[in-house]
Amino acid sequence: MRNVGKMGIHYLHKLNAANVPKELIENGQNRVIEASLTLIRERAKLKGELVRALGGSSASASLLGVPLGHNSSFLQGPAFAPPRIREAIWCGSTNSTTEEGKELEDPRIMTDVGDVPVQEIRDCGVDDDRLMSIISESVKLVMQQPPLRPLVLGGDHSISFPVVRGVSEHLGGPVDILHLDAHPDIYHEFEGNKYSHASPFARIMEGGYARRLLQVGIRSINKEGREQGKRFGVEQYEMRTFSRDRNFLENLKLGEGVKGVYISVDLDCLDPAFAPGVSHIEPGGLSFRDVLNILQNLQADVVAADVVEFNPQRDTVDGMTAMVAAKLVRELSAKISN
């Protein structure tokens, strides 16, 4: 996906060299961006109106896809994940009820506002600074239609920074974050990229968008990851001590004194026996039931969430990881909705 995204950018640079007016390109970019935001705005408005008309809901999960993969340091397959997750949610191999009995076909539990057209925007020559702002603005458009709350389908983990920023800015203050992952993703930057999927939580903490950050499932962390964790006061729970920490992690209470709780689930938090379709396979992870126990027992007002780093190009076992991602989305919808 990295090469695909750069083709349009490279060609636009050639056009600039050929004395094409800069304003022509900028005006075209602005039109594409406005059209992209308009579609999300209007879909969110429609879904918000529907949920409000039905009544009885103070919070409803709304899917927002962010098919971005170019900030991955290894493989870019997560850009293809959102449609595969949606397909698995509604594939018919299981019913549409969550474990606690919430019905996903009820729009008060889950709606869908579509995708941010990441590749189309990048093909117009839009850089990552502006792309991240577009993602943040898309999140805000969803939250401007209460009771909708964004449940974001990645994409690589770089999307968590603009999503959390949009949530925090809309709510007017920091959130607490529960982050499940094999990696802390808190490098200052990685391979010269400040927006790398290995760096979103450094950007989040620098920006003051989170008060408390708990990282669970960690089992691939180096010196910088630990130093950055100490710098930002991150609570890092490594797999090597999970048996000791289990009782605490399965009975978390978060969000008191802040605007709510954000949940970020990187599929590689799971042991690859449960989720082989990820870019960075790291043995020794959480079981799927471990993750569900943590999420289902969490006491919190969950204002938004993401599921990231599913790589369909590595999901070779009959769509197994797609179904795992779908199940997480279903259960997060239940957690968000009330």
CSV table of N, CA and C in Angstrom, one decimal, residues 213-325:
chain,number,residue,atom,x,y,z
A,213,LEU,N,-2.6,5.8,31.0
A,213,LEU,CA,-2.5,4.8,30.0
A,213,LEU,C,-2.0,3.5,30.5
A,214,LEU,N,-2.9,2.5,30.4
A,214,LEU,CA,-2.6,1.1,30.8
A,214,LEU,C,-2.3,0.3,29.6
A,215,GLN,N,-1.2,-0.4,29.5
A,215,GLN,CA,-0.8,-1.2,28.4
A,215,GLN,C,-0.7,-2.7,28.9
A,216,VAL,N,-1.5,-3.5,28.3
A,216,VAL,CA,-1.6,-4.9,28.7
A,216,VAL,C,-1.3,-5.9,27.6
A,217,GLY,N,-0.6,-6.9,27.9
A,217,GLY,CA,-0.2,-7.9,26.9
A,217,GLY,C,1.2,-7.8,26.4
A,218,ILE,N,1.9,-6.8,26.9
A,218,ILE,CA,3.2,-6.4,26.4
A,218,ILE,C,4.2,-7.6,26.5
A,219,ARG,N,4.9,-7.9,25.4
A,219,ARG,CA,5.9,-9.0,25.5
A,219,ARG,C,7.0,-8.8,24.4
A,220,SER,N,7.0,-7.6,23.8
A,220,SER,CA,8.1,-7.2,22.9
A,220,SER,C,8.4,-5.7,23.2
A,221,ILE,N,9.3,-5.5,24.1
A,221,ILE,CA,9.6,-4.1,24.5
A,221,ILE,C,11.1,-4.0,24.8
A,222,ASN,N,11.6,-2.9,24.3
A,222,ASN,CA,13.1,-2.7,24.5
A,222,ASN,C,13.3,-1.6,25.5
A,223,LYS,N,14.6,-1.1,25.6
A,223,LYS,CA,15.0,-0.1,26.5
A,223,LYS,C,14.2,1.2,26.3
A,224,GLU,N,14.1,1.6,25.0
A,224,GLU,CA,13.4,2.9,24.8
A,224,GLU,C,11.9,2.7,25.1
A,225,GLY,N,11.3,1.6,24.9
A,225,GLY,CA,9.9,1.4,25.3
A,225,GLY,C,9.7,1.6,26.8
A,226,ARG,N,10.6,1.0,27.6
A,226,ARG,CA,10.5,1.2,29.0
A,226,ARG,C,10.8,2.6,29.5
A,227,GLU,N,11.8,3.2,28.8
A,227,GLU,CA,12.1,4.6,29.2
A,227,GLU,C,11.0,5.6,28.9
A,228,GLN,N,10.4,5.4,27.7
A,228,GLN,CA,9.3,6.2,27.3
A,228,GLN,C,8.1,6.0,28.2
A,229,GLY,N,7.9,4.7,28.6
A,229,GLY,CA,6.8,4.4,29.6
A,229,GLY,C,7.0,5.2,30.9
A,230,LYS,N,8.2,5.2,31.4
A,230,LYS,CA,8.5,5.9,32.6
A,230,LYS,C,8.4,7.4,32.4
A,231,ARG,N,8.8,7.9,31.3
A,231,ARG,CA,8.7,9.3,31.0
A,231,ARG,C,7.2,9.8,31.1
A,232,PHE,N,6.3,9.0,30.5
A,232,PHE,CA,4.9,9.4,30.5
A,232,PHE,C,4.1,8.8,31.6
A,233,GLY,N,4.7,8.1,32.5
A,233,GLY,CA,3.9,7.5,33.6
A,233,GLY,C,3.0,6.4,33.2
A,234,VAL,N,3.4,5.6,32.2
A,234,VAL,CA,2.5,4.6,31.7
A,234,VAL,C,2.6,3.4,32.6
A,235,GLU,N,1.4,2.7,32.8
A,235,GLU,CA,1.3,1.5,33.5
A,235,GLU,C,1.4,0.3,32.6
A,236,GLN,N,2.6,-0.3,32.5
A,236,GLN,CA,2.9,-1.4,31.5
A,236,GLN,C,2.8,-2.7,32.2
A,237,TYR,N,1.9,-3.6,31.8
A,237,TYR,CA,1.7,-4.9,32.3
A,237,TYR,C,2.2,-5.9,31.3
A,238,GLU,N,3.3,-6.6,31.6
A,238,GLU,CA,3.9,-7.5,30.6
A,238,GLU,C,3.4,-8.9,30.8
A,239,MET,N,3.4,-9.7,29.7
A,239,MET,CA,2.9,-11.0,29.8
A,239,MET,C,3.7,-11.9,30.8
A,240,ARG,N,4.9,-11.6,31.0
A,240,ARG,CA,5.7,-12.5,31.9
A,240,ARG,C,5.2,-12.4,33.3
A,241,THR,N,4.4,-11.4,33.6
A,241,THR,CA,3.8,-11.3,35.0
A,241,THR,C,2.3,-11.3,35.0
A,242,PHE,N,1.7,-11.8,33.8
A,242,PHE,CA,0.3,-11.8,33.7
A,242,PHE,C,-0.4,-12.6,34.8
A,243,SER,N,0.1,-13.8,35.1
A,243,SER,CA,-0.5,-14.6,36.1
A,243,SER,C,-0.6,-13.9,37.4
A,244,ARG,N,0.3,-13.1,37.7
A,244,ARG,CA,0.3,-12.3,39.0
A,244,ARG,C,-0.7,-11.1,38.9
A,245,ASP,N,-0.7,-10.5,37.7
A,245,ASP,CA,-1.6,-9.3,37.5
A,245,ASP,C,-3.0,-9.6,37.1
A,246,ARG,N,-3.3,-10.9,36.8
A,246,ARG,CA,-4.6,-11.2,36.2
A,246,ARG,C,-5.8,-10.7,37.0
A,247,ASN,N,-5.8,-10.9,38.3
A,247,ASN,CA,-7.0,-10.5,39.1
A,247,ASN,C,-7.2,-9.0,39.0
A,248,PHE,N,-6.1,-8.2,39.1
A,248,PHE,CA,-6.3,-6.7,38.9
A,248,PHE,C,-6.8,-6.3,37.6
A,249,LEU,N,-6.2,-6.9,36.5
A,249,LEU,CA,-6.6,-6.5,35.2
A,249,LEU,C,-8.0,-7.0,34.8
A,250,GLU,N,-8.5,-8.0,35.4
A,250,GLU,CA,-9.8,-8.5,35.1
A,250,GLU,C,-10.9,-7.8,36.0
A,251,ASN,N,-10.4,-6.8,36.7
A,251,ASN,CA,-11.4,-6.0,37.6
A,251,ASN,C,-11.0,-4.6,37.6
A,252,LEU,N,-10.8,-4.0,36.4
A,252,LEU,CA,-10.3,-2.6,36.3
A,252,LEU,C,-11.5,-1.7,36.4
A,253,LYS,N,-11.2,-0.5,37.0
A,253,LYS,CA,-12.2,0.6,37.1
A,253,LYS,C,-11.4,1.8,36.7
A,254,LEU,N,-11.8,2.4,35.5
A,254,LEU,CA,-11.1,3.5,34.9
A,254,LEU,C,-12.1,4.6,34.6
A,255,GLY,N,-11.5,5.8,34.5
A,255,GLY,CA,-12.2,7.0,34.0
A,255,GLY,C,-12.7,8.0,35.0
A,256,GLU,N,-12.5,7.7,36.3
A,256,GLU,CA,-13.0,8.7,37.3
A,256,GLU,C,-12.2,9.9,37.2
A,257,GLY,N,-12.9,11.1,37.1
A,257,GLY,CA,-12.2,12.4,37.0
A,257,GLY,C,-11.7,12.8,35.7
A,258,VAL,N,-12.0,12.0,34.6
A,258,VAL,CA,-11.7,12.4,33.3
A,258,VAL,C,-13.0,12.2,32.4
A,259,LYS,N,-12.8,12.5,31.1
A,259,LYS,CA,-14.0,12.5,30.2
A,259,LYS,C,-14.5,11.2,29.8
A,260,GLY,N,-13.8,10.1,30.2
A,260,GLY,CA,-14.3,8.8,29.8
A,260,GLY,C,-13.1,7.9,29.5
A,261,VAL,N,-13.3,6.7,28.9
A,261,VAL,CA,-12.3,5.7,28.7
A,261,VAL,C,-12.3,5.3,27.2
A,262,TYR,N,-11.1,5.2,26.7
A,262,TYR,CA,-10.8,4.8,25.3
A,262,TYR,C,-10.2,3.4,25.4
A,263,ILE,N,-10.6,2.5,24.5
A,263,ILE,CA,-10.0,1.2,24.4
A,263,ILE,C,-9.4,1.0,23.1
A,264,SER,N,-8.1,0.6,23.1
A,264,SER,CA,-7.4,0.3,21.8
A,264,SER,C,-7.0,-1.2,21.9
A,265,VAL,N,-7.4,-2.0,20.9
A,265,VAL,CA,-7.1,-3.4,20.8
A,265,VAL,C,-6.3,-3.6,19.6
A,266,ASP,N,-5.0,-3.9,19.7
A,266,ASP,CA,-4.2,-4.4,18.6
A,266,ASP,C,-4.3,-5.9,18.7
A,267,LEU,N,-4.7,-6.5,17.5
A,267,LEU,CA,-4.9,-7.9,17.5
A,267,LEU,C,-3.7,-8.8,17.9
A,268,ASP,N,-2.5,-8.2,17.8
A,268,ASP,CA,-1.3,-9.0,18.2
A,268,ASP,C,-1.2,-9.0,19.7
A,269,CYS,N,-2.1,-8.4,20.5
A,269,CYS,CA,-2.1,-8.7,21.9
A,269,CYS,C,-2.4,-10.2,22.2
A,270,LEU,N,-3.1,-10.8,21.2
A,270,LEU,CA,-3.5,-12.2,21.3
A,270,LEU,C,-2.3,-13.1,20.9
A,271,ASP,N,-2.3,-14.2,21.6
A,271,ASP,CA,-1.3,-15.2,21.1
A,271,ASP,C,-1.6,-15.6,19.7
A,272,PRO,N,-0.6,-15.8,18.8
A,272,PRO,CA,-0.9,-16.1,17.4
A,272,PRO,C,-1.7,-17.3,17.2
A,273,ALA,N,-1.8,-18.2,18.2
A,273,ALA,CA,-2.7,-19.4,18.1
A,273,ALA,C,-4.1,-18.9,17.9
A,274,PHE,N,-4.5,-17.7,18.4
A,274,PHE,CA,-5.8,-17.2,18.3
A,274,PHE,C,-6.0,-16.3,17.2
A,275,ALA,N,-4.9,-15.6,16.8
A,275,ALA,CA,-5.0,-14.5,15.8
A,275,ALA,C,-3.8,-14.5,14.9
A,276,PRO,N,-3.7,-15.5,14.0
A,276,PRO,CA,-2.4,-15.6,13.2
A,276,PRO,C,-2.3,-14.5,12.1
A,277,GLY,N,-3.5,-13.8,11.8
A,277,GLY,CA,-3.5,-12.8,10.7
A,277,GLY,C,-3.1,-11.5,11.1
A,278,VAL,N,-1.9,-11.3,11.6
A,278,VAL,CA,-1.3,-10.0,12.0
A,278,VAL,C,0.1,-9.9,11.4
A,279,SER,N,0.5,-8.6,11.3
A,279,SER,CA,1.8,-8.4,10.6
A,279,SER,C,3.0,-8.8,11.5
A,280,HIS,N,2.8,-8.6,12.8
A,280,HIS,CA,3.9,-8.9,13.8
A,280,HIS,C,3.5,-10.0,14.7
A,281,ILE,N,3.9,-11.2,14.3
A,281,ILE,CA,3.5,-12.4,15.1
A,281,ILE,C,4.5,-12.5,16.3
A,282,GLU,N,3.9,-12.5,17.5
A,282,GLU,CA,4.6,-12.5,18.7
A,282,GLU,C,4.1,-13.6,19.7
A,283,PRO,N,4.7,-14.7,19.8
A,283,PRO,CA,4.2,-15.8,20.6
A,283,PRO,C,4.1,-15.4,22.1
A,284,GLY,N,3.3,-16.1,22.9
A,284,GLY,CA,3.3,-15.9,24.3
A,284,GLY,C,2.2,-14.9,24.7
A,285,GLY,N,1.2,-14.7,24.0
A,285,GLY,CA,0.2,-13.6,24.2
A,285,GLY,C,-1.0,-14.1,25.0
A,286,LEU,N,-2.0,-13.1,25.1
A,286,LEU,CA,-3.2,-13.4,25.8
A,286,LEU,C,-4.1,-14.4,25.0
A,287,SER,N,-4.9,-15.1,25.7
A,287,SER,CA,-5.9,-15.9,25.1
A,287,SER,C,-7.1,-15.0,24.7
A,288,PHE,N,-8.0,-15.5,23.8
A,288,PHE,CA,-9.1,-14.6,23.5
A,288,PHE,C,-10.0,-14.4,24.7
A,289,ARG,N,-10.2,-15.4,25.5
A,289,ARG,CA,-11.0,-15.3,26.7
A,289,ARG,C,-10.4,-14.3,27.7
A,290,ASP,N,-9.0,-14.3,27.8
A,290,ASP,CA,-8.4,-13.3,28.7
A,290,ASP,C,-8.8,-11.9,28.3
A,291,VAL,N,-8.8,-11.7,27.0
A,291,VAL,CA,-9.1,-10.3,26.5
A,291,VAL,C,-10.6,-10.0,26.8
A,292,LEU,N,-11.5,-11.0,26.5
A,292,LEU,CA,-12.9,-10.7,26.8
A,292,LEU,C,-13.1,-10.5,28.3
A,293,ASN,N,-12.5,-11.3,29.2
A,293,ASN,CA,-12.6,-11.0,30.6
A,293,ASN,C,-12.2,-9.6,31.0
A,294,ILE,N,-11.1,-9.1,30.5
A,294,ILE,CA,-10.7,-7.8,30.8
A,294,ILE,C,-11.7,-6.8,30.3
A,295,LEU,N,-12.2,-6.9,29.1
A,295,LEU,CA,-13.1,-6.0,28.5
A,295,LEU,C,-14.5,-6.0,29.2
A,296,GLN,N,-15.0,-7.2,29.3
A,296,GLN,CA,-16.3,-7.4,29.9
A,296,GLN,C,-16.4,-7.0,31.3
A,297,ASN,N,-15.4,-7.2,32.1
A,297,ASN,CA,-15.4,-6.8,33.5
A,297,ASN,C,-15.0,-5.4,33.8
A,298,LEU,N,-14.5,-4.7,32.8
A,298,LEU,CA,-14.1,-3.3,33.0
A,298,LEU,C,-15.2,-2.4,33.4
A,299,GLN,N,-15.0,-1.7,34.5
A,299,GLN,CA,-16.0,-0.7,34.9
A,299,GLN,C,-15.6,0.7,34.4
A,300,ALA,N,-16.3,1.2,33.4
A,300,ALA,CA,-15.9,2.4,32.7
A,300,ALA,C,-17.0,2.9,31.8
A,301,ASP,N,-17.0,4.2,31.6
A,301,ASP,CA,-17.8,4.8,30.5
A,301,ASP,C,-16.9,4.9,29.3
A,302,VAL,N,-17.1,3.9,28.4
A,302,VAL,CA,-16.3,3.8,27.2
A,302,VAL,C,-16.8,4.8,26.1
A,303,VAL,N,-16.0,5.8,25.8
A,303,VAL,CA,-16.5,6.8,24.9
A,303,VAL,C,-16.1,6.5,23.5
A,304,ALA,N,-15.1,5.7,23.2
A,304,ALA,CA,-14.7,5.3,21.9
A,304,ALA,C,-13.7,4.1,22.0
A,305,ALA,N,-13.4,3.5,20.9
A,305,ALA,CA,-12.5,2.4,20.8
A,305,ALA,C,-12.0,2.1,19.4
A,306,ASP,N,-10.9,1.4,19.3
A,306,ASP,CA,-10.5,0.9,18.0
A,306,ASP,C,-10.0,-0.5,18.1
A,307,VAL,N,-10.1,-1.2,16.9
A,307,VAL,CA,-9.5,-2.5,16.7
A,307,VAL,C,-8.6,-2.4,15.5
A,308,VAL,N,-7.3,-2.7,15.7
A,308,VAL,CA,-6.3,-2.4,14.7
A,308,VAL,C,-5.4,-3.6,14.5
A,309,GLU,N,-4.6,-3.4,13.4
A,309,GLU,CA,-3.5,-4.3,13.0
A,309,GLU,C,-3.9,-5.7,12.6
A,310,PHE,N,-5.2,-5.9,12.2
A,310,PHE,CA,-5.6,-7.1,11.5
A,310,PHE,C,-5.0,-7.0,10.0
A,311,ASN,N,-4.3,-8.0,9.6
A,311,ASN,CA,-3.7,-8.0,8.3
A,311,ASN,C,-4.4,-9.2,7.5
A,312,PRO,N,-5.3,-8.9,6.6
A,312,PRO,CA,-6.0,-10.0,5.9
A,312,PRO,C,-5.1,-10.8,5.0
A,313,GLN,N,-4.0,-10.2,4.6
A,313,GLN,CA,-3.0,-10.9,3.7
A,313,GLN,C,-2.3,-12.0,4.4
A,314,ARG,N,-2.4,-12.0,5.7
A,314,ARG,CA,-1.8,-13.1,6.5
A,314,ARG,C,-2.8,-14.0,7.2
A,315,ASP,N,-4.0,-13.7,6.9
A,315,ASP,CA,-5.1,-14.5,7.5
A,315,ASP,C,-5.4,-15.7,6.7
A,316,THR,N,-4.6,-16.7,6.8
A,316,THR,CA,-4.6,-17.9,5.9
A,316,THR,C,-5.4,-19.0,6.3
A,317,VAL,N,-6.0,-18.9,7.6
A,317,VAL,CA,-6.7,-20.0,8.1
A,317,VAL,C,-8.2,-19.8,8.0
A,318,ASP,N,-8.7,-19.8,6.8
A,318,ASP,CA,-10.2,-19.7,6.5
A,318,ASP,C,-10.8,-18.5,7.2
A,319,GLY,N,-10.1,-17.3,7.2
A,319,GLY,CA,-10.7,-16.1,7.8
A,319,GLY,C,-10.8,-16.1,9.3
A,320,MET,N,-10.0,-16.9,9.9
A,320,MET,CA,-10.1,-17.1,11.4
A,320,MET,C,-9.9,-15.7,12.1
A,321,THR,N,-8.8,-15.0,11.7
A,321,THR,CA,-8.5,-13.7,12.4
A,321,THR,C,-9.6,-12.7,12.1
A,322,ALA,N,-10.2,-12.7,10.9
A,322,ALA,CA,-11.3,-11.8,10.6
A,322,ALA,C,-12.4,-12.0,11.6
A,323,MET,N,-12.7,-13.3,11.9
A,323,MET,CA,-13.8,-13.6,12.8
A,323,MET,C,-13.4,-13.2,14.2
A,324,VAL,N,-12.1,-13.3,14.6
A,324,VAL,CA,-11.7,-12.8,15.9
A,324,VAL,C,-11.9,-11.3,16.0
A,325,ALA,N,-11.5,-10.6,15.0
A,325,ALA,CA,-11.6,-9.1,15.0
A,325,ALA,C,-13.1,-8.8,15.0
